[in-house]
Amino acid sequence: MKTETVNKILAGNVQAASRLIRGIEDETPAAIAELKNIYPHTGKAHIVGLTGAPGVGKSTLIDALIAALRKRNRTVGVVAVDPTSPFSGGAILGDRVRMQQHCVDREVFIRSMANRGWAGGLARATISAVHVMDAMGKDIILVETVGAGQSEVDIARVADTAVVILSPISGDEMQMIKAGIMEIADIFVVNKADKEGANTIASAIQFMLEMKPCPPPKWKPTILLTEAVFNKGIEPLVDEITRHRQYLADSGELEKRRKERAKLELIEAIESSVKSYVLQEVASDLEKLVDDITRRKVDPYTAALEIINKFSRQLKPDAE
Ligand SMILES: Nc1nc2c(ncn2[C@@H]2O[C@H](COP(=O)(O)OP(=O)(O)O)[C@@H](O)[C@H]2O)c(=O)[nH]1
Ligand SMILES: [Mg+2]
């Protein structure tokens, strides 16, 4: 259905898009319903995830990438998932301020997602914001996430192309390797190459890549050195991102990745709908069950199974 909001978003209207994303963050029913109308208009953008520990230079790099992409006449969307201080409850302002220079450019749309502490919602809100920007017609959408298992947003679940960023002074390489983040990288960036130790990190990544299992993967990740703050190494990064998109399309991998993501999104949607439906239905019994569990009359798993069994009997009246 083409509502007024949809028409505005398809035309690239920033206010309408912002309003919808805010609605999705707040999980208002109207915004969730509007997503349904947006969805048929998505799937065109190249979604690029940029992940790395705090301070490696992701935002600075994105800033430089925006400028380089605009020079190539590509329209850009940015979704920044910020780590949130549990005290302030707000997104870190720095990112917004730093990327502000592009705000006047109509072809660039930037949103910082604030994690207000709701479980599982951040991933969903992020993916939805990506969908909105996709519908707006952005050619490329950059998603900034904090890596190393600190974020609930897994870029592999959002992005077509995963860029993993390290820096010589972050000292988080081992952590990244442990967290399995290296495996999802399509492109490696060693930022702050102006600092000592960049080549050491690049060699360590190279060494690790050579230990990849047989048969070797079709796509061999490249390791690029950048100095985001001095705008160095940005053009080769844009080239590599573009090359990866081409590889995805040519190899059939794009289709495969998008299918996997659609499946994850579906499963997540089922989980959350079933959960809210069941909880609503058993609301009156919940208190009693909780009491029973607290008194050790029943364990949580058996109690959960009993609820589920009750539902499946309702769904299949002939069973039993
Ligand atoms: N020396 C140096 N500093 C950089 C470089 N890129 C970013 N920085 C600085 O590193 C700090 C963290 O950058 P930021 O983009 O906020 O990192 P993020 O947390 O990964 O988004 C800032 O003070 C940047 O100016 C670089 O290439 N070289
Ligand atoms: Mg940042």
Short mmCIF file of C-alpha atoms in Angstrom, two decimals, residues 10-248:
data_model
loop_
_atom_site.label_atom_id
_atom_site.label_comp_id
_atom_site.label_asym_id
_atom_site.label_seq_id
_atom_site.Cartn_x
_atom_site.Cartn_y
_atom_site.Cartn_z
CA LEU A 10 10.38 6.85 -1.75
CA ALA A 11 10.93 10.44 -2.82
CA GLY A 12 13.79 10.65 -0.31
CA ASN A 13 12.04 12.87 2.23
CA VAL A 14 14.32 13.05 5.25
CA GLN A 15 11.64 14.20 7.73
CA ALA A 16 9.31 11.34 6.87
CA ALA A 17 12.17 8.84 7.09
CA SER A 18 13.37 10.22 10.43
CA ARG A 19 9.86 10.09 11.83
CA LEU A 20 9.40 6.50 10.76
CA ILE A 21 12.76 5.39 12.17
CA ARG A 22 11.93 7.08 15.47
CA GLY A 23 8.58 5.29 15.47
CA ILE A 24 10.31 1.98 14.88
CA GLU A 25 12.74 2.65 17.72
CA ASP A 26 9.76 3.34 19.98
CA GLU A 27 8.00 0.31 18.52
CA THR A 28 4.77 2.17 17.82
CA PRO A 29 2.23 -0.02 16.03
CA ALA A 30 1.77 2.60 13.29
CA ALA A 31 5.48 2.58 12.46
CA ILE A 32 5.67 -1.21 12.48
CA ALA A 33 2.68 -1.30 10.12
CA GLU A 34 4.34 1.22 7.83
CA LEU A 35 7.39 -1.04 7.51
CA LYS A 36 5.17 -3.49 5.67
CA ASN A 37 4.57 -0.84 3.02
CA ILE A 38 8.25 0.04 2.82
CA TYR A 39 9.56 -3.48 2.46
CA PRO A 40 8.60 -4.09 -1.21
CA HIS A 41 10.77 -1.08 -2.11
CA THR A 42 13.93 -2.40 -0.47
CA GLY A 43 16.72 -4.69 -1.60
CA LYS A 44 18.50 -2.33 -3.97
CA ALA A 45 21.10 -0.73 -1.71
CA HIS A 46 24.56 -2.09 -1.05
CA ILE A 47 24.73 -2.54 2.71
CA VAL A 48 28.22 -2.22 4.13
CA GLY A 49 28.90 -2.98 7.78
CA LEU A 50 31.91 -1.37 9.45
CA THR A 51 32.86 -2.91 12.73
CA GLY A 52 35.68 -2.57 15.21
CA ALA A 53 36.46 -1.75 18.81
CA PRO A 54 35.62 1.72 20.14
CA GLY A 55 38.21 4.29 19.09
CA VAL A 56 39.68 2.50 16.06
CA GLY A 57 38.31 5.27 13.87
CA LYS A 58 35.07 3.88 12.44
CA SER A 59 33.21 7.19 12.49
CA THR A 60 36.17 9.10 11.08
CA LEU A 61 36.50 6.52 8.34
CA ILE A 62 32.79 6.68 7.53
CA ASP A 63 33.09 10.43 7.31
CA ALA A 64 35.88 10.09 4.75
CA LEU A 65 33.97 7.37 2.90
CA ILE A 66 30.89 9.59 2.60
CA ALA A 67 32.95 12.29 0.90
CA ALA A 68 34.63 9.78 -1.44
CA LEU A 69 31.31 8.15 -2.34
CA ARG A 70 29.62 11.48 -2.97
CA LYS A 71 32.46 12.37 -5.33
CA ARG A 72 31.46 9.26 -7.28
CA ASN A 73 27.86 10.44 -7.25
CA ARG A 74 26.65 7.67 -5.00
CA THR A 75 23.92 8.50 -2.50
CA VAL A 76 24.73 7.44 1.04
CA GLY A 77 22.88 6.37 4.17
CA VAL A 78 24.58 5.88 7.53
CA VAL A 79 23.23 3.99 10.52
CA ALA A 80 25.49 4.34 13.55
CA VAL A 81 24.85 2.00 16.44
CA ASP A 82 26.38 3.72 19.39
CA PRO A 83 27.51 2.19 22.61
CA THR A 84 25.43 3.80 25.32
CA SER A 85 26.53 4.86 28.71
CA PRO A 86 24.21 3.18 31.17
CA PHE A 87 24.06 6.48 33.04
CA SER A 88 23.14 8.95 30.36
CA GLY A 89 20.84 6.74 28.32
CA GLY A 90 21.60 8.76 25.19
CA ALA A 91 23.62 8.18 22.06
CA ILE A 92 27.15 9.52 22.08
CA LEU A 93 26.85 12.91 20.54
CA GLY A 94 30.33 13.01 19.05
CA ASP A 95 29.41 10.85 16.09
CA ARG A 96 26.58 13.08 15.08
CA VAL A 97 28.65 16.20 15.44
CA ARG A 98 31.57 14.76 13.50
CA MET A 99 29.43 13.59 10.63
CA GLN A 100 27.48 16.84 10.66
CA GLN A 101 29.45 18.30 7.78
CA HIS A 102 27.41 16.08 5.47
CA CYS A 103 24.06 16.98 6.95
CA VAL A 104 23.51 19.78 4.52
CA ASP A 105 23.98 17.35 1.66
CA ARG A 106 20.55 16.01 0.75
CA GLU A 107 21.99 12.85 -0.71
CA VAL A 108 23.43 11.79 2.62
CA PHE A 109 21.20 10.58 5.43
CA ILE A 110 22.68 9.81 8.84
CA ARG A 111 20.98 8.27 11.85
CA SER A 112 22.42 7.36 15.21
CA MET A 113 20.50 4.60 16.89
CA ALA A 114 20.23 5.05 20.61
CA ASN A 115 20.22 1.86 22.57
CA ARG A 116 17.68 2.59 25.23
CA GLY A 117 18.28 -0.72 26.82
CA TRP A 118 15.56 -2.82 25.26
CA ALA A 119 16.52 -6.41 24.66
CA GLY A 120 16.87 -7.57 21.10
CA GLY A 121 15.22 -4.41 19.86
CA LEU A 122 18.38 -2.68 18.80
CA ALA A 123 19.18 -5.23 16.12
CA ARG A 124 15.65 -5.03 14.82
CA ALA A 125 15.58 -1.23 14.90
CA THR A 126 18.92 -1.11 13.07
CA ILE A 127 17.80 -3.45 10.32
CA SER A 128 14.58 -1.47 9.99
CA ALA A 129 16.49 1.81 9.68
CA VAL A 130 18.54 0.19 6.92
CA HIS A 131 15.31 -0.82 5.17
CA VAL A 132 14.00 2.75 5.38
CA MET A 133 17.19 4.18 3.85
CA ASP A 134 17.11 1.49 1.20
CA ALA A 135 13.55 2.52 0.29
CA MET A 136 14.70 6.14 0.18
CA GLY A 137 16.91 5.06 -2.70
CA LYS A 138 20.31 5.34 -1.05
CA ASP A 139 22.87 3.53 -3.22
CA ILE A 140 25.03 2.51 -0.33
CA ILE A 141 24.25 2.22 3.38
CA LEU A 142 27.09 2.22 5.88
CA VAL A 143 26.34 0.62 9.23
CA GLU A 144 28.73 1.38 12.08
CA THR A 145 28.76 -1.20 14.86
CA VAL A 146 31.05 -1.95 17.75
CA GLY A 147 32.69 -5.31 17.25
CA ALA A 148 34.33 -7.86 19.47
CA GLY A 149 31.09 -9.24 20.81
CA GLN A 150 30.24 -6.06 22.65
CA SER A 151 27.31 -5.26 20.49
CA GLU A 152 24.15 -7.22 20.04
CA VAL A 153 24.10 -6.09 16.46
CA ASP A 154 25.95 -8.62 14.43
CA ILE A 155 27.05 -6.98 11.19
CA ALA A 156 27.10 -10.30 9.41
CA ARG A 157 23.36 -10.27 9.86
CA VAL A 158 22.91 -6.81 8.46
CA ALA A 159 25.54 -6.29 5.80
CA ASP A 160 26.31 -7.52 2.30
CA THR A 161 29.92 -6.51 2.81
CA ALA A 162 31.60 -6.68 6.20
CA VAL A 163 34.55 -4.37 6.83
CA VAL A 164 36.53 -5.14 9.98
CA ILE A 165 38.61 -2.24 11.27
CA LEU A 166 41.61 -2.53 13.55
CA SER A 167 44.21 -0.02 14.65
CA PRO A 168 47.75 -0.30 15.98
CA ILE A 169 46.90 1.27 19.30
CA SER A 170 43.63 -0.41 20.06
CA GLY A 171 45.26 -3.59 21.35
CA ASP A 172 42.09 -5.52 20.67
CA GLU A 173 43.35 -7.79 17.91
CA MET A 174 43.40 -10.91 20.02
CA GLN A 175 39.97 -10.12 21.32
CA MET A 176 38.65 -9.73 17.80
CA ILE A 177 40.18 -13.02 16.76
CA LYS A 178 38.68 -14.74 19.77
CA ALA A 179 35.27 -13.25 19.15
CA GLY A 180 35.26 -14.77 15.70
CA ILE A 181 34.91 -11.40 14.09
CA MET A 182 37.82 -12.06 11.77
CA GLU A 183 35.92 -14.85 10.05
CA ILE A 184 33.16 -12.58 8.89
CA ALA A 185 35.47 -9.96 7.36
CA ASP A 186 35.29 -9.39 3.62
CA ILE A 187 37.72 -6.50 3.87
CA PHE A 188 40.25 -5.67 6.56
CA VAL A 189 41.21 -2.12 7.34
CA VAL A 190 44.14 -1.23 9.54
CA ASN A 191 43.37 2.37 10.37
CA LYS A 192 45.74 4.84 12.07
CA ALA A 193 48.46 3.62 9.74
CA ASP A 194 50.31 6.82 10.71
CA LYS A 195 50.99 5.14 14.05
CA GLU A 196 53.70 2.61 14.67
CA GLY A 197 52.70 -1.04 14.47
CA ALA A 198 50.23 -0.91 11.57
CA ASN A 199 52.34 -3.22 9.44
CA THR A 200 52.68 -5.70 12.28
CA ILE A 201 48.93 -5.97 12.52
CA ALA A 202 48.58 -6.29 8.76
CA SER A 203 51.10 -9.17 8.82
CA ALA A 204 49.26 -10.85 11.68
CA ILE A 205 46.00 -10.71 9.71
CA GLN A 206 47.79 -11.98 6.61
CA PHE A 207 49.21 -14.89 8.60
CA MET A 208 45.78 -15.73 9.94
CA LEU A 209 44.22 -15.59 6.48
CA GLU A 210 46.77 -18.05 5.17
CA MET A 211 45.63 -20.57 7.73
CA LYS A 212 42.12 -20.57 6.27
CA PRO A 213 40.64 -24.01 5.74
CA CYS A 214 40.77 -25.91 2.45
CA PRO A 215 39.40 -25.43 -0.10
CA PRO A 216 40.28 -21.75 0.08
CA PRO A 217 37.29 -19.43 0.02
CA LYS A 218 36.40 -17.86 -3.33
CA TRP A 219 36.77 -14.36 -1.96
CA LYS A 220 40.13 -13.56 -0.45
CA PRO A 221 39.86 -10.58 1.91
CA THR A 222 42.24 -7.74 1.20
CA ILE A 223 44.04 -5.87 3.97
CA LEU A 224 44.09 -2.13 3.47
CA LEU A 225 45.94 0.53 5.42
CA THR A 226 44.16 3.83 6.04
CA GLU A 227 44.67 7.10 7.85
CA ALA A 228 41.08 8.20 8.12
CA VAL A 229 41.88 11.41 9.92
CA PHE A 230 44.24 12.45 7.09
CA ASN A 231 41.93 11.12 4.38
CA LYS A 232 44.54 8.63 3.22
CA GLY A 233 43.81 5.21 1.72
CA ILE A 234 40.12 6.01 1.29
CA GLU A 235 39.89 5.67 -2.50
CA PRO A 236 41.34 2.12 -2.49
CA LEU A 237 38.81 1.23 0.21
CA VAL A 238 35.93 2.51 -1.91
CA ASP A 239 37.33 0.53 -4.85
CA GLU A 240 37.52 -2.62 -2.76
CA ILE A 241 33.98 -2.19 -1.41
CA THR A 242 32.76 -1.77 -4.99
CA ARG A 243 34.75 -4.82 -6.14
CA HIS A 244 33.24 -6.92 -3.35
CA ARG A 245 29.72 -5.90 -4.37
CA GLN A 246 30.51 -7.00 -7.92
CA TYR A 247 31.90 -10.30 -6.67
CA LEU A 248 28.75 -10.90 -4.61
#
